[in-house]
Each structure stands twice: as structure tokens, then as C-alpha cells.
């Protein structure tokens, strides 16, 4: 979400992993948010969540609905914005010093280095907020496992509000 007037960024064309499932839904063991048969519970997080005064819409449940960072570039709605906000998690371990590169229409860039905590192990990296608590996750066999320390994290990057934003390149 881009700040000023909270402009939503349409992401459905960028979804590349099945990561959010409703409780009791079975899915293949090689999918899920971690690629290993574990998913965010759509039953707990619903279709949207509010963090930092901004509503975040999630992709459709039980389908390809999250973005797994793979150095892809996401187009952003052109405009002059003061901040870019997002929700995210790392899986299969914490991911310190991940590089996000914002490109403006004048071809200039700003690189943000951000640590992303694993959904199980909050590291409280600078610039990271515990945004959405999740008391459990779903497994590919349709069961749920409890762990009260699961989180979706919030991140906000300050943008150059005098420039028109064009895109963001995600880390790998």
C-alpha cells in the first residue's frame, strides 16, 4: 500500500505461491507458504487485516495467493507517495539484510535493506513490526498446529515524495 491517500497496489498478477488456506483444507505437501506443506491460516487472518492505519487485502483463499520473493519487479501505481507499506514473513529461517529496490520514473532508485523475520521467530529487526498475530498454522493434510508465536510482520519504507514511483524489486 502506498501512503498519502492509501493507494492499494494490485498484486493478483504477481501471486506465485499457494500460501493461505482455510482450516481443514488439504493441499499438496510441496506447496503452502513455505513450499513444504505449511500455510498461513485464512480462517484466522480473513480476507483483510489492518496495520498502521492501512487495510491490506489478501488474495483468494485456497489458491495461488501470496508473493514469494524471487527478485521480481512489481509495477506500482504511478504517483508521488511518502511511504510504501507491506505485510510479509520469511519462511525456513530469518532473512536479514534483504534488498528492496524502488525505482522512480526518472530511473533513479532507492535501496532499502530490511531484515525479515521467520513467521516463528520474531527478530524485532529495525523497521519491522509484529502486525498480525497467528496462533497456529495449517498443514497440507488439513490439520492445524498450534504455536502462539506465529506472526505476519509490517514494514514501511519512506519514499522520496517529490518523485513519481514506478516499481519495486523484491529480494530473492
PDB file of C-alpha atoms in Angstrom:
ATOM      1  CA  UNK A   1       0.000   0.000   0.000  1.00  0.00           C
ATOM      2  CA  UNK A   2       1.324   3.428  -0.917  1.00  0.00           C
ATOM      3  CA  UNK A   3       0.813   6.128   1.694  1.00  0.00           C
ATOM      4  CA  UNK A   4      -0.680   9.588   1.312  1.00  0.00           C
ATOM      5  CA  UNK A   5      -4.199   8.516   0.399  1.00  0.00           C
ATOM      6  CA  UNK A   6      -3.601   4.759   0.940  1.00  0.00           C
ATOM      7  CA  UNK A   7      -3.432   3.639  -2.658  1.00  0.00           C
ATOM      8  CA  UNK A   8      -3.697  -0.139  -2.914  1.00  0.00           C
ATOM      9  CA  UNK A   9      -1.252  -1.971  -5.126  1.00  0.00           C
ATOM     10  CA  UNK A  10      -2.980  -4.673  -7.190  1.00  0.00           C
ATOM     11  CA  UNK A  11      -0.910  -7.825  -6.683  1.00  0.00           C
ATOM     12  CA  UNK A  12      -3.018 -10.625  -8.175  1.00  0.00           C
ATOM     13  CA  UNK A  13      -0.839 -10.767 -11.315  1.00  0.00           C
ATOM     14  CA  UNK A  14       2.231 -11.380  -9.127  1.00  0.00           C
ATOM     15  CA  UNK A  15       0.973 -14.211  -6.903  1.00  0.00           C
ATOM     16  CA  UNK A  16       3.340 -17.161  -7.312  1.00  0.00           C
ATOM     17  CA  UNK A  17       2.658 -19.461  -4.358  1.00  0.00           C
ATOM     18  CA  UNK A  18      -0.346 -21.027  -2.629  1.00  0.00           C
ATOM     19  CA  UNK A  19       0.176 -19.728   0.891  1.00  0.00           C
ATOM     20  CA  UNK A  20      -3.132 -19.067   2.650  1.00  0.00           C
ATOM     21  CA  UNK A  21      -5.614 -21.890   3.316  1.00  0.00           C
ATOM     22  CA  UNK A  22      -8.762 -22.106   5.383  1.00  0.00           C
ATOM     23  CA  UNK A  23      -8.749 -24.570   8.263  1.00  0.00           C
ATOM     24  CA  UNK A  24      -9.373 -28.183   7.267  1.00  0.00           C
ATOM     25  CA  UNK A  25      -8.379 -27.689   3.617  1.00  0.00           C
ATOM     26  CA  UNK A  26      -5.945 -30.239   2.242  1.00  0.00           C
ATOM     27  CA  UNK A  27      -3.259 -29.179  -0.244  1.00  0.00           C
ATOM     28  CA  UNK A  28      -0.157 -30.768  -1.729  1.00  0.00           C
ATOM     29  CA  UNK A  29       2.799 -31.208   0.573  1.00  0.00           C
ATOM     30  CA  UNK A  30       5.106 -29.279  -1.779  1.00  0.00           C
ATOM     31  CA  UNK A  31       3.044 -26.096  -1.603  1.00  0.00           C
ATOM     32  CA  UNK A  32       1.997 -23.771   1.185  1.00  0.00           C
ATOM     33  CA  UNK A  33       3.686 -20.534   2.124  1.00  0.00           C
ATOM     34  CA  UNK A  34       6.939 -22.343   2.960  1.00  0.00           C
ATOM     35  CA  UNK A  35       6.940 -24.697  -0.029  1.00  0.00           C
ATOM     36  CA  UNK A  36       6.960 -27.544   2.497  1.00  0.00           C
ATOM     37  CA  UNK A  37       3.323 -28.140   3.318  1.00  0.00           C
ATOM     38  CA  UNK A  38       2.589 -25.364   5.843  1.00  0.00           C
ATOM     39  CA  UNK A  39       0.263 -22.436   5.242  1.00  0.00           C
ATOM     40  CA  UNK A  40      -0.981 -19.259   6.854  1.00  0.00           C
ATOM     41  CA  UNK A  41      -4.462 -19.885   8.242  1.00  0.00           C
ATOM     42  CA  UNK A  42      -7.019 -17.951   6.249  1.00  0.00           C
ATOM     43  CA  UNK A  43      -9.575 -18.761   8.927  1.00  0.00           C
ATOM     44  CA  UNK A  44      -7.653 -16.556  11.391  1.00  0.00           C
ATOM     45  CA  UNK A  45      -6.494 -13.731   9.122  1.00  0.00           C
ATOM     46  CA  UNK A  46      -9.604 -13.459   6.944  1.00  0.00           C
ATOM     47  CA  UNK A  47      -9.716 -11.526   3.670  1.00  0.00           C
ATOM     48  CA  UNK A  48      -8.010  -8.444   5.067  1.00  0.00           C
ATOM     49  CA  UNK A  49      -6.155  -7.037   8.055  1.00  0.00           C
ATOM     50  CA  UNK A  50      -5.410  -3.504   9.219  1.00  0.00           C
ATOM     51  CA  UNK A  51      -1.901  -2.482  10.187  1.00  0.00           C
ATOM     52  CA  UNK A  52      -0.531   1.007  10.742  1.00  0.00           C
ATOM     53  CA  UNK A  53      -3.929   2.500   9.828  1.00  0.00           C
ATOM     54  CA  UNK A  54      -3.972   0.749   6.444  1.00  0.00           C
ATOM     55  CA  UNK A  55      -6.210  -2.091   5.249  1.00  0.00           C
ATOM     56  CA  UNK A  56      -4.370  -4.923   3.484  1.00  0.00           C
ATOM     57  CA  UNK A  57      -6.418  -7.179   1.203  1.00  0.00           C
ATOM     58  CA  UNK A  58      -5.277 -10.800   0.812  1.00  0.00           C
ATOM     59  CA  UNK A  59      -5.541 -12.992  -2.252  1.00  0.00           C
ATOM     60  CA  UNK A  60      -8.293 -15.590  -2.607  1.00  0.00           C
ATOM     61  CA  UNK A  61      -8.148 -18.397  -0.039  1.00  0.00           C
ATOM     62  CA  UNK A  62      -7.063 -21.912  -1.048  1.00  0.00           C
ATOM     63  CA  UNK A  63      -5.440 -20.730  -4.291  1.00  0.00           C
ATOM     64  CA  UNK A  64      -2.321 -19.031  -5.582  1.00  0.00           C
ATOM     65  CA  UNK A  65      -2.479 -16.012  -3.271  1.00  0.00           C
ATOM     66  CA  UNK A  66       0.923 -14.819  -1.973  1.00  0.00           C
ATOM     67  CA  UNK A  67       4.159 -13.496  -3.444  1.00  0.00           C
ATOM     68  CA  UNK A  68       7.319 -15.430  -2.731  1.00  0.00           C
ATOM     69  CA  UNK A  69      10.246 -13.072  -3.280  1.00  0.00           C
ATOM     70  CA  UNK A  70      12.315 -14.115  -6.292  1.00  0.00           C
ATOM     71  CA  UNK A  71      13.933 -10.867  -7.473  1.00  0.00           C
ATOM     72  CA  UNK A  72      10.774 -10.000  -9.388  1.00  0.00           C
ATOM     73  CA  UNK A  73       9.837  -6.401 -10.126  1.00  0.00           C
ATOM     74  CA  UNK A  74       6.318  -5.290  -9.239  1.00  0.00           C
ATOM     75  CA  UNK A  75       4.811  -2.322 -11.042  1.00  0.00           C
ATOM     76  CA  UNK A  76       3.378   0.283  -8.680  1.00  0.00           C
ATOM     77  CA  UNK A  77       0.637   2.841  -9.378  1.00  0.00           C
ATOM     78  CA  UNK A  78       2.384   5.987 -10.610  1.00  0.00           C
ATOM     79  CA  UNK A  79       2.220   8.829  -8.134  1.00  0.00           C
ATOM     80  CA  UNK A  80       4.152  10.819  -5.573  1.00  0.00           C
ATOM     81  CA  UNK A  81       3.943   8.980  -2.276  1.00  0.00           C
ATOM     82  CA  UNK A  82       5.615   9.383   1.102  1.00  0.00           C
ATOM     83  CA  UNK A  83       5.738   5.703   2.067  1.00  0.00           C
ATOM     84  CA  UNK A  84       5.308   2.137   0.899  1.00  0.00           C
ATOM     85  CA  UNK A  85       3.825  -0.275   3.450  1.00  0.00           C
ATOM     86  CA  UNK A  86       3.667  -4.049   3.236  1.00  0.00           C
ATOM     87  CA  UNK A  87       2.996  -7.177   5.233  1.00  0.00           C
ATOM     88  CA  UNK A  88       5.335 -10.135   4.966  1.00  0.00           C
ATOM     89  CA  UNK A  89       7.131 -13.069   6.538  1.00  0.00           C
ATOM     90  CA  UNK A  90      10.242 -15.100   5.989  1.00  0.00           C
ATOM     91  CA  UNK A  91       9.949 -18.886   5.964  1.00  0.00           C
ATOM     92  CA  UNK A  92      12.539 -21.581   6.588  1.00  0.00           C
ATOM     93  CA  UNK A  93      14.634 -19.161   8.641  1.00  0.00           C
ATOM     94  CA  UNK A  94      15.131 -15.461   9.243  1.00  0.00           C
ATOM     95  CA  UNK A  95      16.250 -13.340   6.299  1.00  0.00           C
ATOM     96  CA  UNK A  96      18.495 -10.474   7.467  1.00  0.00           C
ATOM     97  CA  UNK A  97      19.526  -7.616   5.162  1.00  0.00           C
ATOM     98  CA  UNK A  98      17.123  -8.223   2.281  1.00  0.00           C
ATOM     99  CA  UNK A  99      17.341  -5.644  -0.502  1.00  0.00           C
ATOM    100  CA  UNK A 100      14.186  -3.932  -1.805  1.00  0.00           C
ATOM    101  CA  UNK A 101      14.836  -1.543  -4.700  1.00  0.00           C
ATOM    102  CA  UNK A 102      12.319   1.198  -5.504  1.00  0.00           C
ATOM    103  CA  UNK A 103      12.577   2.730  -8.972  1.00  0.00           C
ATOM    104  CA  UNK A 104      11.154   6.137  -9.838  1.00  0.00           C
ATOM    105  CA  UNK A 105      10.041   7.249 -13.304  1.00  0.00           C
ATOM    106  CA  UNK A 106      13.222   9.317 -13.727  1.00  0.00           C
ATOM    107  CA  UNK A 107      15.177   5.988 -13.497  1.00  0.00           C
ATOM    108  CA  UNK A 108      16.637   6.852 -10.081  1.00  0.00           C
ATOM    109  CA  UNK A 109      16.442   4.183  -7.396  1.00  0.00           C
ATOM    110  CA  UNK A 110      16.390   3.860  -3.645  1.00  0.00           C
ATOM    111  CA  UNK A 111      17.521   0.626  -1.996  1.00  0.00           C
ATOM    112  CA  UNK A 112      16.105  -0.424   1.346  1.00  0.00           C
ATOM    113  CA  UNK A 113      17.870  -3.084   3.394  1.00  0.00           C
ATOM    114  CA  UNK A 114      15.361  -4.798   5.646  1.00  0.00           C
ATOM    115  CA  UNK A 115      15.554  -7.867   7.859  1.00  0.00           C
ATOM    116  CA  UNK A 116      12.516 -10.124   7.524  1.00  0.00           C
ATOM    117  CA  UNK A 117      11.766 -12.418  10.473  1.00  0.00           C
ATOM    118  CA  UNK A 118      10.655 -16.010  10.088  1.00  0.00           C
ATOM    119  CA  UNK A 119       6.984 -16.339  10.978  1.00  0.00           C
ATOM    120  CA  UNK A 120       8.021 -18.483  14.007  1.00  0.00           C
ATOM    121  CA  UNK A 121      10.962 -16.487  15.318  1.00  0.00           C
ATOM    122  CA  UNK A 122      10.490 -12.720  15.586  1.00  0.00           C
ATOM    123  CA  UNK A 123      13.870 -10.993  15.490  1.00  0.00           C
ATOM    124  CA  UNK A 124      12.499  -7.482  16.022  1.00  0.00           C
ATOM    125  CA  UNK A 125      14.620  -6.143  13.160  1.00  0.00           C
ATOM    126  CA  UNK A 126      14.793  -2.372  12.864  1.00  0.00           C
ATOM    127  CA  UNK A 127      11.815  -1.254  10.752  1.00  0.00           C
ATOM    128  CA  UNK A 128       9.852  -4.427  11.469  1.00  0.00           C
ATOM    129  CA  UNK A 129       6.590  -4.548  13.430  1.00  0.00           C
ATOM    130  CA  UNK A 130       4.583  -7.502  14.669  1.00  0.00           C
ATOM    131  CA  UNK A 131       1.458  -6.721  12.664  1.00  0.00           C
ATOM    132  CA  UNK A 132      -0.872  -9.729  12.741  1.00  0.00           C
ATOM    133  CA  UNK A 133      -0.668 -12.498  15.363  1.00  0.00           C
ATOM    134  CA  UNK A 134      -1.462 -16.025  14.247  1.00  0.00           C
ATOM    135  CA  UNK A 135      -1.979 -18.664  16.941  1.00  0.00           C
ATOM    136  CA  UNK A 136      -1.424 -21.586  14.579  1.00  0.00           C
ATOM    137  CA  UNK A 137      -0.656 -22.596  11.005  1.00  0.00           C
ATOM    138  CA  UNK A 138      -2.264 -25.124   8.681  1.00  0.00           C
ATOM    139  CA  UNK A 139      -0.627 -28.294   7.366  1.00  0.00           C
ATOM    140  CA  UNK A 140      -1.136 -29.933   3.979  1.00  0.00           C
ATOM    141  CA  UNK A 141      -3.111 -32.822   5.493  1.00  0.00           C
ATOM    142  CA  UNK A 142      -5.797 -30.361   6.638  1.00  0.00           C
ATOM    143  CA  UNK A 143      -4.729 -30.255  10.277  1.00  0.00           C
ATOM    144  CA  UNK A 144      -3.697 -27.196  12.257  1.00  0.00           C
ATOM    145  CA  UNK A 145      -0.746 -26.951  14.609  1.00  0.00           C
ATOM    146  CA  UNK A 146      -0.558 -24.526  17.494  1.00  0.00           C
ATOM    147  CA  UNK A 147       2.291 -22.122  18.064  1.00  0.00           C
ATOM    148  CA  UNK A 148       1.446 -18.828  19.662  1.00  0.00           C
ATOM    149  CA  UNK A 149       4.497 -17.028  18.247  1.00  0.00           C
ATOM    150  CA  UNK A 150       3.481 -17.020  14.563  1.00  0.00           C
ATOM    151  CA  UNK A 151       3.308 -13.533  13.024  1.00  0.00           C
ATOM    152  CA  UNK A 152       2.756 -11.542   9.876  1.00  0.00           C
ATOM    153  CA  UNK A 153       5.112  -8.566  10.061  1.00  0.00           C
ATOM    154  CA  UNK A 154       4.619  -4.996   8.895  1.00  0.00           C
ATOM    155  CA  UNK A 155       7.195  -2.885   7.071  1.00  0.00           C
ATOM    156  CA  UNK A 156       7.118   0.750   5.974  1.00  0.00           C
ATOM    157  CA  UNK A 157       9.655   2.324   3.627  1.00  0.00           C
ATOM    158  CA  UNK A 158       9.930   6.113   3.358  1.00  0.00           C
ATOM    159  CA  UNK A 159       9.820   7.250  -0.261  1.00  0.00           C
ATOM    160  CA  UNK A 160      11.017  10.414  -1.971  1.00  0.00           C
ATOM    161  CA  UNK A 161       7.647  12.175  -2.188  1.00  0.00           C
ATOM    162  CA  UNK A 162       8.973  14.641  -4.787  1.00  0.00           C
ATOM    163  CA  UNK A 163       9.449  11.800  -7.311  1.00  0.00           C
ATOM    164  CA  UNK A 164       6.930   9.622  -9.130  1.00  0.00           C
ATOM    165  CA  UNK A 165       7.215   5.979  -8.145  1.00  0.00           C
ATOM    166  CA  UNK A 166       7.344   3.269 -10.817  1.00  0.00           C
ATOM    167  CA  UNK A 167       8.176  -0.136  -9.302  1.00  0.00           C
ATOM    168  CA  UNK A 168       9.734  -2.165  -6.529  1.00  0.00           C
ATOM    169  CA  UNK A 169      12.108  -5.103  -6.983  1.00  0.00           C
ATOM    170  CA  UNK A 170      11.633  -7.755  -4.340  1.00  0.00           C
ATOM    171  CA  UNK A 171      14.547  -9.645  -2.748  1.00  0.00           C
ATOM    172  CA  UNK A 172      15.293 -13.223  -3.715  1.00  0.00           C
TER     173      UNK A 172
END
